[in-house]
Coordinates of C-alpha atoms and ligand atoms in Angstrom, one line a residue:
X128 CA -8.6 6.4 -20.8
X129 CA -11.2 8.7 -19.3
X130 CA -9.6 10.2 -16.2
X131 CA -12.3 12.3 -14.6
X132 CA -11.2 15.1 -12.4
X133 CA -12.3 14.2 -8.9
X134 CA -14.1 16.5 -6.5
X135 CA -13.3 16.3 -2.8
X136 CA -16.9 15.0 -2.4
X137 CA -15.8 11.8 -4.1
X138 CA -12.6 11.2 -2.2
X139 CA -12.9 7.8 -0.5
X140 CA -11.2 8.8 2.7
X141 CA -12.8 12.2 3.0
X142 CA -14.8 13.4 6.0
X143 CA -18.1 13.1 4.1
X144 CA -17.4 9.4 3.6
X145 CA -16.7 8.9 7.2
X146 CA -19.9 10.5 8.1
X147 CA -21.8 8.4 5.6
X148 CA -20.1 5.2 6.8
X149 CA -21.2 6.1 10.4
X150 CA -24.8 6.7 9.2
X151 CA -24.8 3.3 7.4
X152 CA -23.4 1.6 10.4
X153 CA -26.0 3.2 12.6
X154 CA -28.8 2.0 10.3
X155 CA -27.3 -1.5 10.4
X156 CA -26.9 -1.4 6.6
X157 CA -24.0 -3.2 4.9
X158 CA -24.3 -1.0 1.8
X159 CA -25.6 -3.9 -0.3
X160 CA -29.2 -3.4 0.7
X161 CA -28.8 0.1 -0.5
X162 CA -30.8 0.6 -3.7
X163 CA -30.0 -3.0 -4.8
X164 CA -26.3 -2.2 -5.2
X165 CA -24.2 -5.2 -6.0
X166 CA -27.0 -7.1 -7.6
X167 CA -25.4 -6.7 -11.0
X168 CA -22.1 -8.2 -9.9
X169 CA -23.9 -11.0 -8.0
X170 CA -26.0 -11.9 -11.1
X171 CA -23.1 -11.8 -13.5
X172 CA -20.9 -13.9 -11.2
X173 CA -23.7 -16.5 -10.6
X174 CA -24.4 -17.0 -14.3
X175 CA -20.9 -16.2 -15.7
X176 CA -18.0 -18.3 -16.9
X177 CA -16.0 -19.8 -14.1
X178 CA -13.6 -21.9 -16.2
X179 CA -10.7 -19.6 -15.6
X180 CA -9.7 -16.3 -14.0
X181 CA -7.3 -13.8 -15.5
X182 CA -5.5 -12.0 -12.6
X183 CA -3.4 -8.9 -13.0
X184 CA -0.9 -8.1 -10.2
X185 CA 2.6 -6.7 -10.0
X186 CA 3.8 -9.6 -7.9
X187 CA 6.0 -11.0 -10.6
X188 CA 9.4 -11.5 -9.0
X189 CA 11.3 -12.2 -5.8
X190 CA 9.4 -12.4 -2.5
X191 CA 6.2 -10.9 -3.9
X192 CA 6.0 -13.7 -6.5
X193 CA 6.4 -16.2 -3.6
X194 CA 3.5 -14.6 -1.8
X195 CA 1.3 -14.9 -4.9
X196 CA 2.3 -18.5 -5.4
X197 CA 1.3 -19.3 -1.8
X198 CA -2.2 -17.8 -2.5
X199 CA -2.6 -19.6 -5.8
X200 CA -1.9 -22.9 -4.2
X201 CA -4.9 -22.4 -1.9
X202 CA -7.0 -21.2 -4.9
X203 CA -6.2 -24.3 -6.9
X204 CA -7.1 -26.5 -4.0
X205 CA -10.4 -24.7 -3.3
X206 CA -11.4 -24.1 -6.9
X207 CA -10.0 -27.0 -9.0
X208 CA -12.4 -26.2 -11.9
X209 CA -11.2 -22.6 -12.3
X210 CA -7.9 -22.2 -14.0
X211 CA -5.7 -19.4 -12.5
X212 CA -4.1 -17.4 -15.4
X213 CA -1.3 -15.2 -14.1
X214 CA -1.2 -11.8 -15.9
X215 CA 1.4 -10.3 -13.6
X216 CA 3.2 -7.2 -14.9
X217 CA 6.6 -6.5 -13.3
X218 CA 7.4 -3.2 -11.5
X219 CA 7.1 -2.6 -7.8
X220 CA 4.3 -0.4 -6.6
X221 CA 2.5 -1.2 -9.8
X222 CA 4.6 1.3 -11.8
X223 CA 4.1 -0.7 -15.1
X224 CA 1.0 -2.7 -14.3
X225 CA -1.1 0.4 -13.9
X226 CA -0.2 1.8 -17.3
X227 CA -1.0 -1.5 -19.1
X228 CA -4.3 -1.8 -17.2
X229 CA -5.2 1.8 -18.1
X230 CA -4.9 1.1 -21.8
X231 CA -6.5 -2.3 -21.6
X232 CA -9.5 -1.0 -19.7
X233 CA -9.9 2.0 -22.1
X234 CA -9.7 -0.4 -25.0
X235 CA -12.6 -2.5 -23.6
X236 CA -10.3 -5.4 -22.9
X237 CA -10.5 -5.9 -19.2
X238 CA -8.9 -8.7 -17.2
X239 CA -11.4 -10.5 -14.9
X240 CA -9.8 -9.0 -11.8
X241 CA -6.8 -6.8 -11.0
X242 CA -4.8 -5.7 -8.0
X243 CA -5.6 -2.2 -6.9
X244 CA -5.0 -0.3 -3.7
X245 CA -7.9 0.0 -1.4
X246 CA -9.0 3.7 -1.2
X247 CA -8.9 6.7 -3.5
X248 CA -6.7 5.2 -6.2
X249 CA -9.5 3.3 -7.9
X250 CA -12.0 6.2 -7.9
X251 CA -11.3 7.1 -11.5
X252 CA -11.9 3.5 -12.6
X253 CA -15.1 3.5 -10.7
X254 CA -16.3 6.7 -12.3
X255 CA -15.2 5.5 -15.7
X256 CA -17.6 2.6 -15.2
X257 CA -14.9 -0.1 -15.4
X258 CA -15.8 -1.8 -12.1
X259 CA -18.8 -3.5 -10.5
X260 CA -20.0 -2.9 -7.0
X261 CA -19.0 -6.0 -5.0
X262 CA -21.0 -5.1 -1.8
X263 CA -23.1 -8.2 -2.3
X264 CA -20.0 -10.4 -2.0
X265 CA -19.3 -8.8 1.4
X266 CA -22.6 -10.2 2.6
X267 CA -22.2 -13.5 0.9
X268 CA -18.7 -14.1 2.1
X269 CA -19.4 -12.7 5.6
X270 CA -16.8 -9.9 5.2
X271 CA -18.6 -7.0 6.8
X272 CA -18.2 -8.6 10.2
X273 CA -14.7 -10.1 9.4
X274 CA -13.0 -6.8 8.4
X275 CA -12.4 -4.0 10.9
X276 CA -14.6 -1.0 10.5
X277 CA -11.5 1.2 10.1
X278 CA -10.8 -0.7 6.9
X279 CA -14.4 -0.8 5.6
X280 CA -14.9 2.9 5.9
X281 CA -11.8 3.4 3.7
X282 CA -13.4 1.2 1.0
X283 CA -16.9 2.7 0.7
X284 CA -17.4 5.5 -1.9
X285 CA -19.7 8.5 -1.3
X286 CA -22.7 6.3 -2.2
X287 CA -21.8 3.6 0.4
X288 CA -20.8 1.2 -2.4
X289 CA -17.6 -1.0 -2.3
X290 CA -15.7 -1.8 -5.4
X291 CA -12.8 -4.0 -4.1
X292 CA -12.0 -6.7 -1.6
X293 CA -8.7 -6.5 0.3
X294 CA -6.3 -9.4 0.6
X295 CA -4.0 -7.8 3.1
X296 CA -2.9 -4.7 5.0
X297 CA 0.6 -3.3 4.7
X298 CA 2.3 -0.6 6.8
X299 CA 4.4 2.0 4.9
X300 CA 6.1 4.0 7.7
X301 CA 8.8 1.5 8.7
X302 CA 12.6 2.0 8.7
X303 CA 14.6 -1.2 8.0
X304 CA 18.1 -1.0 9.3
X305 CA 21.3 -3.1 9.2
X306 CA 22.4 -4.0 12.7
X307 CA 26.0 -4.3 11.5
X308 CA 26.1 -0.8 10.0
X309 CA 24.4 0.8 12.9
X310 CA 26.9 -0.8 15.3
X311 CA 29.8 0.2 13.1
X312 CA 28.6 3.8 13.5
X313 CA 28.3 3.5 17.3
X314 CA 24.5 3.4 17.2
X315 CA 22.4 1.1 19.3
X316 CA 20.0 -0.9 17.1
X317 CA 17.7 -1.5 20.0
X318 CA 17.3 2.2 20.7
X319 CA 16.3 3.9 17.4
X320 CA 16.0 7.7 17.1
X321 CA 12.7 9.1 18.3
X322 CA 12.6 12.3 16.2
X323 CA 13.7 13.2 12.6
X324 CA 16.4 15.5 14.0
X325 CA 17.9 12.6 16.1
X326 CA 17.7 10.4 13.1
X327 CA 19.5 12.9 10.9
X328 CA 22.2 13.1 13.6
X329 CA 22.5 9.3 13.4
X330 CA 22.9 9.5 9.6
X331 CA 25.8 11.9 10.1
X332 CA 27.5 9.2 12.3
X333 CA 26.9 6.5 9.6
X334 CA 28.4 8.8 7.0
X335 CA 31.4 9.5 9.2
X336 CA 31.9 5.7 9.6
X337 CA 32.1 5.4 5.8
X338 CA 28.7 3.8 5.0
X339 CA 25.7 5.1 3.1
X340 CA 23.3 6.4 5.7
X341 CA 20.0 5.8 3.8
X342 CA 18.9 4.3 0.4
X343 CA 16.0 5.4 -1.8
X344 CA 14.9 4.0 -5.2
X345 CA 12.6 5.1 -8.0
X346 CA 9.9 7.8 -7.8
X347 CA 7.2 5.9 -5.8
X348 CA 9.8 5.0 -3.1
X349 CA 10.6 8.7 -2.9
X350 CA 7.0 9.6 -2.4
X351 CA 6.7 6.9 0.3
X352 CA 9.7 8.4 2.1
X353 CA 8.2 11.9 1.8
X354 CA 4.8 10.9 3.1
X355 CA 6.4 9.4 6.2
X356 CA 8.3 12.6 6.8
X357 CA 5.1 14.6 6.4
X358 CA 3.4 12.3 9.0
X359 CA 6.3 12.8 11.4
X360 CA 6.3 16.6 11.1
X361 CA 2.6 17.3 10.7
X362 CA 1.2 14.6 13.0
X363 CA -1.7 12.3 12.1
X364 CA -4.5 14.9 12.0
X365 CA -2.8 17.6 9.9
X366 CA -1.3 14.9 7.6
X367 CA -4.9 13.5 7.0
X368 CA -5.9 17.2 6.4
X369 CA -3.7 17.2 3.3
X370 CA -6.4 15.0 1.6
X371 CA -9.6 17.0 2.5
X372 CA -8.3 20.6 2.1
X373 CA -7.9 21.2 5.9
X374 CA -4.1 21.4 5.6
X375 CA -2.5 23.5 2.9
X376 CA 0.0 21.8 0.7
X377 CA 1.6 25.2 0.1
X378 CA 1.7 26.1 3.8
X379 CA 4.7 26.6 6.2
X380 CA 4.3 23.2 7.9
X381 CA 4.7 21.4 4.6
X382 CA 7.8 23.6 3.9
X383 CA 9.3 22.6 7.2
X384 CA 8.7 18.9 6.4
X385 CA 10.2 19.3 2.9
X386 CA 13.4 20.8 4.5
X387 CA 13.7 17.5 6.4
X388 CA 13.1 15.6 3.2
X389 CA 15.8 17.5 1.4
X390 CA 18.3 16.9 4.2
X391 CA 17.5 13.2 4.4
X392 CA 17.7 12.8 0.6
X393 CA 21.2 14.4 0.7
X394 CA 22.4 11.2 2.5
X395 CA 21.1 8.9 -0.2
X396 CA 23.0 7.4 -3.2
X397 CA 21.6 8.8 -6.4
X398 CA 22.8 5.8 -8.4
X399 CA 19.8 4.0 -7.0
X400 CA 17.1 6.5 -8.0
X401 CA 16.0 4.4 -11.0
X402 CA 15.9 1.1 -9.0
X403 CA 12.9 -0.7 -7.8
X404 CA 12.4 -1.3 -4.0
X405 CA 14.3 -4.6 -3.7
X406 CA 17.5 -3.5 -5.5
X407 CA 17.4 -0.2 -3.6
X408 CA 17.3 -2.3 -0.3
X409 CA 20.2 -4.6 -1.4
X410 CA 22.8 -2.3 0.4
X411 CA 20.9 -2.9 3.7
X412 CA 20.8 -6.7 3.0
X413 CA 24.5 -6.6 2.3
X414 CA 25.4 -4.3 5.3
X415 CA 26.7 -1.5 3.1
X416 CA 24.0 1.1 4.1
X417 CA 22.2 1.7 7.4
X418 CA 18.6 2.7 6.7
X419 CA 15.7 2.3 4.1
X420 CA 12.1 3.4 4.5
X421 CA 9.8 0.8 2.9
X422 CA 6.5 -1.0 3.4
X423 CA 6.6 -4.2 5.3
X424 CA 6.7 -6.3 2.1
X425 CA 10.4 -5.8 2.9
X426 CA 10.1 -8.5 5.6
X427 CA 9.7 -11.1 2.8
X428 CA 12.8 -9.6 1.1
X429 CA 14.9 -10.0 4.3
X430 CA 13.6 -13.6 4.7
X431 CA 14.4 -14.5 1.1
X432 CA 18.0 -13.1 1.7
X433 CA 18.2 -15.4 4.8
X434 CA 18.5 -12.5 7.2
X435 CA 17.0 -12.6 10.7
X436 CA 15.1 -9.8 12.6
X437 CA 17.0 -8.6 15.6
X438 CA 20.2 -10.3 14.6
X439 CA 20.8 -9.0 11.1
X440 CA 18.3 -6.2 10.8
X441 CA 15.9 -4.2 12.9
X442 CA 12.6 -2.5 12.0
X443 CA 11.1 0.6 13.7
X444 CA 8.6 3.3 12.9
X445 CA 10.0 6.2 11.0
X446 CA 11.2 8.5 13.8
X447 CA 8.4 10.9 14.8
X448 CA 5.6 8.4 13.7
X449 CA 5.5 6.0 16.6
X450 CA 1.9 5.2 17.4
X451 CA 0.8 6.0 13.8
X452 CA 0.1 3.2 11.2
X453 CA 0.6 4.5 7.6
X454 CA -1.9 2.2 6.0
X455 CA -2.4 0.6 2.6
X456 CA -4.1 -2.5 1.4
X457 CA -3.9 -4.5 -1.7
X458 CA -7.4 -5.4 -3.0
X459 CA -9.0 -7.0 -6.0
X460 CA -11.9 -5.9 -8.1
X461 CA -14.4 -7.3 -10.5
X462 CA -14.4 -5.6 -13.9
X463 CA -17.5 -4.8 -15.8
X464 CA -17.1 -7.0 -18.9
X465 CA -14.9 -9.5 -17.2
X466 CA -14.7 -12.5 -19.6
X467 CA -15.0 -14.9 -16.6
X468 CA -17.0 -13.3 -13.9
X469 CA -17.7 -16.6 -12.1
X470 CA -13.9 -17.2 -12.0
X471 CA -13.4 -13.7 -10.6
X472 CA -15.9 -14.4 -7.9
X473 CA -14.0 -17.5 -6.9
X474 CA -10.8 -15.5 -6.8
X475 CA -12.4 -12.8 -4.6
X476 CA -13.7 -15.5 -2.2
X477 CA -10.3 -17.1 -1.9
X478 CA -8.3 -13.9 -1.3
X479 CA -10.7 -12.8 1.4
X480 CA -11.0 -16.2 3.1
X481 CA -9.1 -17.0 6.3
X482 CA -7.2 -19.8 4.7
X483 CA -6.2 -17.7 1.7
X484 CA -5.2 -14.7 3.8
X485 CA -3.1 -16.8 6.2
X486 CA -1.3 -18.6 3.3
X487 CA -0.7 -15.4 1.4
X488 CA 0.2 -13.0 4.3
X489 CA 2.5 -15.3 6.2
X490 CA 4.7 -15.2 3.1
X491 CA 4.1 -11.7 1.8
X492 CA 5.1 -9.8 5.0
X493 CA 1.6 -8.2 5.3
X494 CA -1.1 -8.9 7.8
X495 CA -4.6 -10.2 7.0
X496 CA -7.3 -7.6 6.4
X497 CA -9.5 -9.8 8.5
X498 CA -9.6 -9.1 12.2
X499 CA -11.1 -12.4 13.3
X500 CA -8.0 -14.6 13.5
X501 CA -7.6 -16.7 16.6
X502 CA -4.5 -16.6 18.8
X503 CA -3.4 -19.9 17.3
X504 CA -3.8 -18.5 13.8
X505 CA -1.9 -15.4 14.7
X506 CA 0.9 -17.5 16.0
X507 CA 1.6 -18.8 12.5
X508 CA 3.0 -15.3 11.6
X509 CA 6.5 -14.1 12.2
X510 CA 7.6 -11.7 15.0
X511 CA 7.4 -8.6 12.9
X512 CA 3.9 -9.4 11.5
X513 CA 2.6 -10.1 15.0
X514 CA 3.8 -6.7 16.1
X515 CA 2.2 -5.1 13.0
X516 CA -1.1 -6.8 13.9
X517 CA -1.0 -5.3 17.3
X518 CA -0.1 -1.8 16.0
X519 CA -2.9 -2.0 13.5
X520 CA -5.3 -2.7 16.3
X521 CA -4.3 0.2 18.5
X522 CA -2.4 2.9 16.5
X523 CA -3.8 5.9 14.8
X524 CA -4.4 4.9 11.2
X525 CA -3.5 7.3 8.3
X526 CA -3.6 6.6 4.6
X527 CA -0.6 6.1 2.3
X528 CA -0.2 8.5 -0.6
X529 CA 2.3 6.5 -2.5
X530 CA 0.1 3.3 -2.3
X531 CA -3.2 4.7 -3.4
X532 CA -5.1 4.9 -0.1
X533 CA -5.2 8.7 0.3
X534 CA -5.3 10.3 -3.2
X535 CA -6.5 9.4 -6.7
X536 CA -3.9 7.9 -9.0
X537 CA -3.6 11.1 -11.1
X538 CA -2.5 13.1 -8.0
X539 CA 0.1 10.6 -6.8
X540 CA 1.4 10.2 -10.4
X541 CA 1.9 14.0 -10.6
X542 CA 3.6 13.9 -7.2
X543 CA 6.0 11.1 -8.4
X544 CA 6.9 13.3 -11.4
X545 CA 7.6 16.3 -9.1
X546 CA 9.9 14.2 -6.9
X547 CA 11.7 12.8 -9.9
X548 CA 12.4 16.4 -11.1
X549 CA 13.6 17.3 -7.6
X550 CA 15.9 14.2 -7.3
X551 CA 17.4 15.0 -10.7
X552 CA 18.2 18.6 -9.5
X553 CA 15.7 20.0 -12.1
X554 CA 13.7 21.8 -9.4
X555 CA 14.4 23.3 -6.0
X556 CA 12.5 22.9 -2.7
X557 CA 10.1 25.8 -3.5
X558 CA 9.5 24.3 -7.0
X559 CA 8.8 20.9 -5.5
X560 CA 6.3 22.3 -3.0
X561 CA 4.4 24.3 -5.6
X562 CA 4.2 21.2 -7.9
X563 CA 2.9 19.0 -5.0
X564 CA 0.3 21.6 -4.2
X565 CA -0.6 21.7 -7.9
X566 CA -0.9 17.9 -8.1
X567 CA -3.4 18.0 -5.3
X568 CA -5.3 21.1 -6.6
X569 CA -5.5 19.7 -10.2
X570 CA -6.8 16.3 -9.2
X571 CA -8.7 16.7 -5.9
X572 CA -9.4 20.2 -4.7
Ligands
GAL191 C1 2.7 -1.9 -3.1 C2 1.8 -3.1 -2.9 C3 2.6 -4.1 -2.1 C4 3.9 -4.4 -2.8 C5 4.7 -3.1 -3.1 C6 6.0 -3.3 -3.8 O1 2.1 -0.9 -3.8 O2 0.7 -2.7 -2.2 O3 1.8 -5.3 -2.0 O4 3.7 -5.2 -3.9 O5 3.8 -2.3 -3.8 O6 5.8 -3.8 -5.1

């Protein structure tokens, strides 16, 4: 696959994009009036085959599969003449799906649409010409007004074009904790630690009580843990500066955060380092371990395991990140060369509709990417999700590295490799920091 090296100018969440988004908003433009952008997608969809839609996701098992099924039910009701063809590839975080997609796209064999994180992750696919600008659908489906501006600005590229439509918003900086294990260690589940150092002191207590303090799975879950520690130690501004060159990956502040990371990793069980998120959370479900840092798709995992918020488990922001929402969104694209562009358009319409988003997100643990839900509609969501909606409305939003919002895929892949080496003991903290700095410099700077 062509993997163009990205310049900072192209980074979707960079300062230039924000300025451009502000200019577009000031001009009252939605982007689609801009040099006829989106016209190609609109034409292909209007005249193209709508008999079926091939959809690639990584929601192939457990609670994620249940979320997809809830969405497909609405799709089949709304578009009975378009057959949904499930091309899901297993592997949390898209670990396998992305590899298969890369080779299918490079071979000129695209699915109609695929799951991709909103933000920098799809930039290489845009530059390789694999995707069509879907701005016209934003106008047609009324999405520019339905989605919050904070989301739309993360979707526009440096030309003001938009190449994907989000189905949901997830939060990545959440600690999920077993009430039973916290209590056994003398901790109060209603009063979680406020700083990383306090949290580390709590982990000591859990260890002394004979339980595993924290669990962590395969590489992307390690990157997710690391990014939340970076947010806690650097704060929202300096953390966001890691993506536009304002904060130095090789600097002393990152070194201090990495020391916290090393300490916290020392409380994990290395037997889980090859596991996906759900198996790595099993010890929390079974009250064998205290903490796990995971995105809020975990809610659906707890629900499937029959566990109740407040009674069996608690959820709180990673200590030191209260008031900050580590954002990611799943979104769907329209490929250039899609065999069924009319079917893809129907899918995009369904995943962005109120009905589709409520059906999907109530099951998936995420919140809708639309901000126009009525109080009655919000009441259909569980307690955790209602609190996430409130946080998304008022917190400082930062972009997730592990889930594609902040950096191009090539950079986060290289960071995953660096963390795997570190977890295996094949590099020390200094080695890890220089590899993280290199991953950024090679792919963004
Ligand atoms: C994320 C994705 C979520 C969830 C998670 C675990 O990347 O955005 O929707 O699927 O991976 O697989």
